[in-house]
PDB file of C-alpha atoms in Angstrom:
ATOM      1  CA  MET A   1      20.689  -6.617 -37.597  1.00  0.00           C
ATOM      2  CA  LYS A   2      17.450  -6.024 -39.309  1.00  0.00           C
ATOM      3  CA  LEU A   3      15.630  -2.787 -39.953  1.00  0.00           C
ATOM      4  CA  VAL A   4      11.879  -3.208 -40.981  1.00  0.00           C
ATOM      5  CA  LEU A   5      11.202  -0.283 -43.337  1.00  0.00           C
ATOM      6  CA  ILE A   6       7.468   0.824 -44.243  1.00  0.00           C
ATOM      7  CA  ASP A   7       7.069   1.602 -47.908  1.00  0.00           C
ATOM      8  CA  ASN A   8       4.145   4.236 -48.482  1.00  0.00           C
ATOM      9  CA  TYR A   9       3.933   3.805 -52.337  1.00  0.00           C
ATOM     10  CA  ASP A  10       6.728   6.087 -52.804  1.00  0.00           C
ATOM     11  CA  SER A  11       9.712   6.138 -55.742  1.00  0.00           C
ATOM     12  CA  PHE A  12      12.094   7.094 -53.086  1.00  0.00           C
ATOM     13  CA  THR A  13      11.773   4.034 -50.818  1.00  0.00           C
ATOM     14  CA  PHE A  14      14.426   2.044 -52.579  1.00  0.00           C
ATOM     15  CA  ASN A  15      16.864   4.636 -52.374  1.00  0.00           C
ATOM     16  CA  LEU A  16      16.769   5.087 -48.274  1.00  0.00           C
ATOM     17  CA  TYR A  17      16.605   0.844 -49.155  1.00  0.00           C
ATOM     18  CA  GLN A  18      19.939   1.030 -51.038  1.00  0.00           C
ATOM     19  CA  LEU A  19      21.188   3.797 -48.711  1.00  0.00           C
ATOM     20  CA  PHE A  20      21.051   1.383 -45.107  1.00  0.00           C
ATOM     21  CA  LEU A  21      22.175  -1.433 -47.341  1.00  0.00           C
ATOM     22  CA  GLU A  22      25.911   0.320 -47.196  1.00  0.00           C
ATOM     23  CA  PHE A  23      25.724  -1.117 -43.591  1.00  0.00           C
ATOM     24  CA  GLU A  24      25.752  -4.144 -43.984  1.00  0.00           C
ATOM     25  CA  ILE A  25      22.361  -4.539 -42.272  1.00  0.00           C
ATOM     26  CA  ASP A  26      18.838  -6.959 -43.092  1.00  0.00           C
ATOM     27  CA  VAL A  27      16.585  -4.378 -44.554  1.00  0.00           C
ATOM     28  CA  ARG A  28      12.810  -5.998 -44.831  1.00  0.00           C
ATOM     29  CA  VAL A  29      10.763  -3.422 -46.946  1.00  0.00           C
ATOM     30  CA  HIS A  30       7.036  -3.941 -46.726  1.00  0.00           C
ATOM     31  CA  ARG A  31       3.936  -1.680 -48.053  1.00  0.00           C
ATOM     32  CA  HIS A  32       1.809   0.041 -45.680  1.00  0.00           C
ATOM     33  CA  ASP A  33      -1.111  -1.871 -46.436  1.00  0.00           C
ATOM     34  CA  ALA A  34       0.548  -5.145 -46.802  1.00  0.00           C
ATOM     35  CA  VAL A  35       2.042  -5.781 -43.163  1.00  0.00           C
ATOM     36  CA  SER A  36       0.031  -5.810 -39.872  1.00  0.00           C
ATOM     37  CA  ILE A  37       1.479  -4.719 -36.588  1.00  0.00           C
ATOM     38  CA  ARG A  38       1.764  -8.593 -35.029  1.00  0.00           C
ATOM     39  CA  ASP A  39       3.693  -9.410 -38.295  1.00  0.00           C
ATOM     40  CA  ILE A  40       6.472  -6.320 -37.499  1.00  0.00           C
ATOM     41  CA  ALA A  41       6.585  -7.544 -34.312  1.00  0.00           C
ATOM     42  CA  ARG A  42       7.432 -10.911 -35.323  1.00  0.00           C
ATOM     43  CA  MET A  43      10.530  -9.844 -37.105  1.00  0.00           C
ATOM     44  CA  ARG A  44      11.640  -8.646 -34.154  1.00  0.00           C
ATOM     45  CA  PRO A  45      13.097  -5.357 -36.153  1.00  0.00           C
ATOM     46  CA  ASP A  46      16.401  -3.412 -34.169  1.00  0.00           C
ATOM     47  CA  TRP A  47      15.312  -0.320 -36.087  1.00  0.00           C
ATOM     48  CA  ILE A  48      12.352   1.233 -38.058  1.00  0.00           C
ATOM     49  CA  CYS A  49      11.937   3.390 -40.670  1.00  0.00           C
ATOM     50  CA  ILE A  50       8.713   4.882 -42.073  1.00  0.00           C
ATOM     51  CA  SER A  51       9.207   6.086 -45.683  1.00  0.00           C
ATOM     52  CA  PRO A  52       8.298   9.464 -47.656  1.00  0.00           C
ATOM     53  CA  GLY A  53       5.147   9.228 -49.620  1.00  0.00           C
ATOM     54  CA  PRO A  54       2.419  10.958 -51.215  1.00  0.00           C
ATOM     55  CA  LYS A  55      -0.482  12.621 -49.794  1.00  0.00           C
ATOM     56  CA  ASP A  56      -0.689  13.201 -45.846  1.00  0.00           C
ATOM     57  CA  PRO A  57      -0.587  10.685 -42.691  1.00  0.00           C
ATOM     58  CA  ARG A  58      -4.181  10.093 -43.600  1.00  0.00           C
ATOM     59  CA  HIS A  59      -3.325   8.269 -46.127  1.00  0.00           C
ATOM     60  CA  ALA A  60       0.185   6.354 -44.701  1.00  0.00           C
ATOM     61  CA  GLY A  61      -1.807   3.276 -44.061  1.00  0.00           C
ATOM     62  CA  ILE A  62       0.044   1.524 -41.008  1.00  0.00           C
ATOM     63  CA  SER A  63       2.113   3.771 -40.077  1.00  0.00           C
ATOM     64  CA  THR A  64       0.665   5.774 -37.824  1.00  0.00           C
ATOM     65  CA  GLN A  65       0.197   2.634 -35.830  1.00  0.00           C
ATOM     66  CA  VAL A  66       3.430   1.674 -36.094  1.00  0.00           C
ATOM     67  CA  VAL A  67       5.084   4.721 -34.424  1.00  0.00           C
ATOM     68  CA  LYS A  68       2.435   4.244 -31.334  1.00  0.00           C
ATOM     69  CA  THR A  69       3.047   0.199 -30.910  1.00  0.00           C
ATOM     70  CA  PHE A  70       7.072   0.414 -31.344  1.00  0.00           C
ATOM     71  CA  GLN A  71       8.072   4.084 -30.049  1.00  0.00           C
ATOM     72  CA  GLU A  72       8.921   2.431 -26.509  1.00  0.00           C
ATOM     73  CA  THR A  73      11.216  -0.319 -27.654  1.00  0.00           C
ATOM     74  CA  THR A  74      12.762   0.203 -31.438  1.00  0.00           C
ATOM     75  CA  PRO A  75      14.591   3.072 -32.496  1.00  0.00           C
ATOM     76  CA  ILE A  76      11.984   4.789 -35.474  1.00  0.00           C
ATOM     77  CA  LEU A  77      12.715   7.237 -37.970  1.00  0.00           C
ATOM     78  CA  GLY A  78      10.749   9.096 -40.111  1.00  0.00           C
ATOM     79  CA  VAL A  79      11.748  10.280 -43.706  1.00  0.00           C
ATOM     80  CA  CYS A  80       9.452  13.224 -45.326  1.00  0.00           C
ATOM     81  CA  LEU A  81       6.068  11.600 -45.261  1.00  0.00           C
ATOM     82  CA  GLY A  82       7.371   9.468 -41.962  1.00  0.00           C
ATOM     83  CA  MET A  83       7.996  13.122 -39.959  1.00  0.00           C
ATOM     84  CA  GLN A  84       4.558  14.198 -40.389  1.00  0.00           C
ATOM     85  CA  VAL A  85       3.298  10.943 -39.163  1.00  0.00           C
ATOM     86  CA  ILE A  86       5.152  10.911 -36.742  1.00  0.00           C
ATOM     87  CA  ASN A  87       4.130  14.645 -35.592  1.00  0.00           C
ATOM     88  CA  GLU A  88       0.182  13.101 -36.080  1.00  0.00           C
ATOM     89  CA  ALA A  89       1.132  10.403 -34.085  1.00  0.00           C
ATOM     90  CA  TYR A  90       1.749  12.505 -30.904  1.00  0.00           C
ATOM     91  CA  GLY A  91      -0.794  15.542 -31.240  1.00  0.00           C
ATOM     92  CA  GLY A  92       0.244  17.571 -33.995  1.00  0.00           C
ATOM     93  CA  ARG A  93      -0.894  18.666 -37.624  1.00  0.00           C
ATOM     94  CA  THR A  94       0.178  18.860 -40.804  1.00  0.00           C
ATOM     95  CA  SER A  95      -0.335  21.912 -43.282  1.00  0.00           C
ATOM     96  CA  ARG A  96       0.288  23.498 -46.684  1.00  0.00           C
ATOM     97  CA  ALA A  97       4.152  24.531 -46.957  1.00  0.00           C
ATOM     98  CA  PRO A  98       4.476  28.208 -47.641  1.00  0.00           C
ATOM     99  CA  HIS A  99       5.651  27.319 -51.497  1.00  0.00           C
ATOM    100  CA  PRO A 100       6.006  23.366 -52.845  1.00  0.00           C
ATOM    101  CA  LEU A 101       9.774  22.064 -53.038  1.00  0.00           C
ATOM    102  CA  HIS A 102      10.292  19.407 -55.265  1.00  0.00           C
ATOM    103  CA  GLY A 103      13.862  18.506 -56.399  1.00  0.00           C
ATOM    104  CA  LYS A 104      14.964  21.624 -54.394  1.00  0.00           C
ATOM    105  CA  ARG A 105      17.895  22.192 -52.714  1.00  0.00           C
ATOM    106  CA  CYS A 106      18.071  24.420 -49.571  1.00  0.00           C
ATOM    107  CA  ARG A 107      20.277  24.970 -46.588  1.00  0.00           C
ATOM    108  CA  VAL A 108      19.425  23.263 -42.964  1.00  0.00           C
ATOM    109  CA  HIS A 109      20.570  24.568 -39.895  1.00  0.00           C
ATOM    110  CA  HIS A 110      20.218  22.226 -36.510  1.00  0.00           C
ATOM    111  CA  ARG A 111      20.488  22.118 -32.919  1.00  0.00           C
ATOM    112  CA  ASN A 112      23.525  20.288 -32.595  1.00  0.00           C
ATOM    113  CA  ASP A 113      21.377  16.693 -31.565  1.00  0.00           C
ATOM    114  CA  PRO A 114      22.603  13.357 -32.107  1.00  0.00           C
ATOM    115  CA  MET A 115      21.134  12.415 -35.597  1.00  0.00           C
ATOM    116  CA  PHE A 116      23.434  15.383 -36.999  1.00  0.00           C
ATOM    117  CA  ALA A 117      26.221  14.699 -34.951  1.00  0.00           C
ATOM    118  CA  GLY A 118      29.499  15.170 -37.210  1.00  0.00           C
ATOM    119  CA  ILE A 119      27.470  17.188 -39.568  1.00  0.00           C
ATOM    120  CA  PRO A 120      28.073  21.242 -39.955  1.00  0.00           C
ATOM    121  CA  SER A 121      25.099  23.528 -39.921  1.00  0.00           C
ATOM    122  CA  PRO A 122      24.275  24.579 -42.295  1.00  0.00           C
ATOM    123  CA  PHE A 123      24.299  22.307 -44.733  1.00  0.00           C
ATOM    124  CA  ARG A 124      22.369  21.282 -48.062  1.00  0.00           C
ATOM    125  CA  VAL A 125      19.439  18.989 -48.343  1.00  0.00           C
ATOM    126  CA  ALA A 126      16.924  18.001 -51.120  1.00  0.00           C
ATOM    127  CA  ARG A 127      13.493  18.718 -50.205  1.00  0.00           C
ATOM    128  CA  TYR A 128      10.161  17.194 -51.694  1.00  0.00           C
ATOM    129  CA  HIS A 129       7.446  18.406 -50.266  1.00  0.00           C
ATOM    130  CA  SER A 130       4.421  20.155 -50.415  1.00  0.00           C
ATOM    131  CA  LEU A 131       3.034  19.958 -46.820  1.00  0.00           C
ATOM    132  CA  GLN A 132       4.945  20.567 -43.211  1.00  0.00           C
ATOM    133  CA  CYS A 133       4.517  19.702 -39.839  1.00  0.00           C
ATOM    134  CA  THR A 134       2.998  22.702 -37.816  1.00  0.00           C
ATOM    135  CA  GLN A 135       1.587  22.672 -34.503  1.00  0.00           C
ATOM    136  CA  VAL A 136       4.267  20.255 -32.778  1.00  0.00           C
ATOM    137  CA  PRO A 137       3.067  19.036 -29.714  1.00  0.00           C
ATOM    138  CA  SER A 138       5.217  19.211 -26.320  1.00  0.00           C
ATOM    139  CA  ALA A 139       6.691  15.922 -26.329  1.00  0.00           C
ATOM    140  CA  LEU A 140       8.551  16.480 -29.682  1.00  0.00           C
ATOM    141  CA  VAL A 141      11.567  18.848 -29.844  1.00  0.00           C
ATOM    142  CA  PRO A 142      12.102  20.411 -33.348  1.00  0.00           C
ATOM    143  CA  THR A 143      15.964  20.411 -33.836  1.00  0.00           C
ATOM    144  CA  ALA A 144      16.157  22.234 -37.547  1.00  0.00           C
ATOM    145  CA  TRP A 145      14.686  24.378 -39.882  1.00  0.00           C
ATOM    146  CA  ALA A 146      15.065  25.881 -43.294  1.00  0.00           C
ATOM    147  CA  GLU A 147      16.188  28.672 -43.904  1.00  0.00           C
ATOM    148  CA  ASP A 148      12.783  29.616 -45.111  1.00  0.00           C
ATOM    149  CA  GLY A 149      11.690  28.667 -41.509  1.00  0.00           C
ATOM    150  CA  VAL A 150      10.237  25.490 -42.577  1.00  0.00           C
ATOM    151  CA  LEU A 151      10.676  22.759 -39.597  1.00  0.00           C
ATOM    152  CA  MET A 152      13.193  19.877 -41.262  1.00  0.00           C
ATOM    153  CA  ALA A 153      14.048  17.785 -38.471  1.00  0.00           C
ATOM    154  CA  LEU A 154      12.332  16.600 -34.874  1.00  0.00           C
ATOM    155  CA  ARG A 155      12.672  13.990 -32.075  1.00  0.00           C
ATOM    156  CA  HIS A 156      10.797  12.577 -29.200  1.00  0.00           C
ATOM    157  CA  GLU A 157      11.650  13.872 -25.814  1.00  0.00           C
ATOM    158  CA  ARG A 158      12.672  11.023 -24.606  1.00  0.00           C
ATOM    159  CA  LEU A 159      12.107   8.374 -26.859  1.00  0.00           C
ATOM    160  CA  PRO A 160      14.037   6.787 -29.611  1.00  0.00           C
ATOM    161  CA  VAL A 161      11.600   8.907 -32.761  1.00  0.00           C
ATOM    162  CA  TRP A 162      13.272  10.713 -34.838  1.00  0.00           C
ATOM    163  CA  GLY A 163      12.046  12.681 -38.178  1.00  0.00           C
ATOM    164  CA  VAL A 164      13.378  14.607 -40.933  1.00  0.00           C
ATOM    165  CA  GLN A 165      11.270  16.130 -43.163  1.00  0.00           C
ATOM    166  CA  PHE A 166      14.394  16.473 -46.181  1.00  0.00           C
ATOM    167  CA  HIS A 167      15.285  13.004 -48.331  1.00  0.00           C
ATOM    168  CA  PRO A 168      18.773  12.074 -46.822  1.00  0.00           C
ATOM    169  CA  GLU A 169      18.992   9.271 -49.740  1.00  0.00           C
ATOM    170  CA  SER A 170      18.718  12.021 -52.199  1.00  0.00           C
ATOM    171  CA  PHE A 171      22.004  12.590 -53.960  1.00  0.00           C
ATOM    172  CA  LEU A 172      21.193  16.192 -53.579  1.00  0.00           C
ATOM    173  CA  SER A 173      21.879  15.950 -50.140  1.00  0.00           C
ATOM    174  CA  GLU A 174      24.751  16.105 -47.859  1.00  0.00           C
ATOM    175  CA  PHE A 175      26.156  13.941 -45.462  1.00  0.00           C
ATOM    176  CA  GLY A 176      22.863  11.486 -46.186  1.00  0.00           C
ATOM    177  CA  LEU A 177      25.324   8.687 -44.804  1.00  0.00           C
ATOM    178  CA  GLU A 178      26.206  10.256 -41.942  1.00  0.00           C
ATOM    179  CA  ILE A 179      22.432  10.794 -41.122  1.00  0.00           C
ATOM    180  CA  ILE A 180      21.950   6.904 -41.107  1.00  0.00           C
ATOM    181  CA  ALA A 181      25.015   5.990 -38.994  1.00  0.00           C
ATOM    182  CA  ASN A 182      23.566   8.106 -36.342  1.00  0.00           C
ATOM    183  CA  PHE A 183      19.761   6.571 -36.574  1.00  0.00           C
ATOM    184  CA  LEU A 184      21.248   3.188 -36.567  1.00  0.00           C
ATOM    185  CA  GLY A 185      23.912   4.133 -33.844  1.00  0.00           C
ATOM    186  CA  THR A 186      21.205   5.059 -31.565  1.00  0.00           C
ATOM    187  CA  HIS A 187      20.942   1.213 -31.365  1.00  0.00           C
ATOM    188  CA  PRO A 188      23.524   0.012 -28.636  1.00  0.00           C
ATOM    189  CA  SER A 189      24.295  -3.157 -30.410  1.00  0.00           C
ATOM    190  CA  PHE A 190      25.109  -1.481 -33.665  1.00  0.00           C
ATOM    191  CA  ARG A 191      28.697  -1.092 -34.359  1.00  0.00           C
ATOM    192  CA  LEU A 192      29.981   1.196 -37.762  1.00  0.00           C
ATOM    193  CA  ASP A 193      32.414  -0.717 -39.654  1.00  0.00           C
ATOM    194  CA  THR A 194      35.171   1.438 -40.032  1.00  0.00           C
ATOM    195  CA  GLY A 195      36.100   0.554 -43.046  1.00  0.00           C
ATOM    196  CA  LEU A 196      32.497   2.164 -44.897  1.00  0.00           C
ATOM    197  CA  LEU A 197      33.176   5.242 -46.985  1.00  0.00           C
ATOM    198  CA  THR A 198      31.604   8.427 -45.712  1.00  0.00           C
ATOM    199  CA  SER A 199      29.401  10.383 -48.904  1.00  0.00           C
ATOM    200  CA  GLU A 200      32.474  12.507 -49.960  1.00  0.00           C
ATOM    201  CA  GLU A 201      34.321   9.281 -50.819  1.00  0.00           C
ATOM    202  CA  ILE A 202      31.480   7.333 -52.609  1.00  0.00           C
ATOM    203  CA  ARG A 203      31.118   8.987 -56.366  1.00  0.00           C
ATOM    204  CA  PHE A 204      28.336   6.022 -57.317  1.00  0.00           C
ATOM    205  CA  PRO A 205      25.880   4.356 -55.283  1.00  0.00           C
ATOM    206  CA  ARG A 206      26.193   0.661 -54.544  1.00  0.00           C
ATOM    207  CA  TRP A 207      23.603  -0.174 -56.969  1.00  0.00           C
ATOM    208  CA  LEU A 208      25.643   1.176 -59.632  1.00  0.00           C
ATOM    209  CA  GLY A 209      28.594  -0.946 -59.013  1.00  0.00           C
ATOM    210  CA  PRO A 210      31.065  -0.814 -56.775  1.00  0.00           C
ATOM    211  CA  ALA A 211      31.634   1.886 -54.405  1.00  0.00           C
ATOM    212  CA  VAL A 212      34.884   3.859 -55.872  1.00  0.00           C
ATOM    213  CA  ARG A 213      37.339   6.041 -53.420  1.00  0.00           C
ATOM    214  CA  THR A 214      37.777   9.355 -54.340  1.00  0.00           C
ATOM    215  CA  THR A 215      41.379   9.537 -53.867  1.00  0.00           C
ATOM    216  CA  ALA A 216      44.314  11.414 -55.885  1.00  0.00           C
ATOM    217  CA  LEU A 217      45.494   8.758 -58.679  1.00  0.00           C
ATOM    218  CA  PRO A 218      49.286   7.837 -58.706  1.00  0.00           C
ATOM    219  CA  GLU A 219      51.343  10.320 -60.749  1.00  0.00           C
ATOM    220  CA  ALA A 220      52.474   9.034 -64.163  1.00  0.00           C
ATOM    221  CA  ARG A 221      56.507   7.661 -64.175  1.00  0.00           C
ATOM    222  CA  PRO A 222      57.990  10.033 -67.090  1.00  0.00           C
TER     223      PRO A 222
END
């Protein structure tokens, strides 16, 4: 199965790429100004992810058009700037957050949306943003908030479109793998390999070497 990852020129894009690779799917990365809607349609992706990025949705290239074009047919996940893109695609606005947060860990409370299935509330996430989604349109449903009141996640009321303001791919975030698994699971043909490691079992990301289970070592014999 195939996922198209729209790169908004952000260093976190390839952290997301590596996180998706944990599920052994085909991940195609394309910069937001180097791919067309027709190109993406030809790829016939099973999922689309819109990456984080600098600035605001006006500087996210093709990203907003991607949401509007594929919203009916393809599950879409927006991360950080990607969530702001989704909000604006349906008529919302982006404004300054109360405080810029870059590399800060905070607790998030959620409303048992399928994206957070199996994840406790609250849980800890990494935030890297100075903007926030405001004036969320009626077509979008808020699903998670930080303790400072900033919106941390949303979904479309009926279409397979989700956004998270935090970074599930960051080592500072809990349950990153589970969130990605829940997103991939929105496709009816996706079957999770039960042999995959969970977040708590992974000590090192795959790109640093083989994942290692954190099971106890056998006791030494006398």
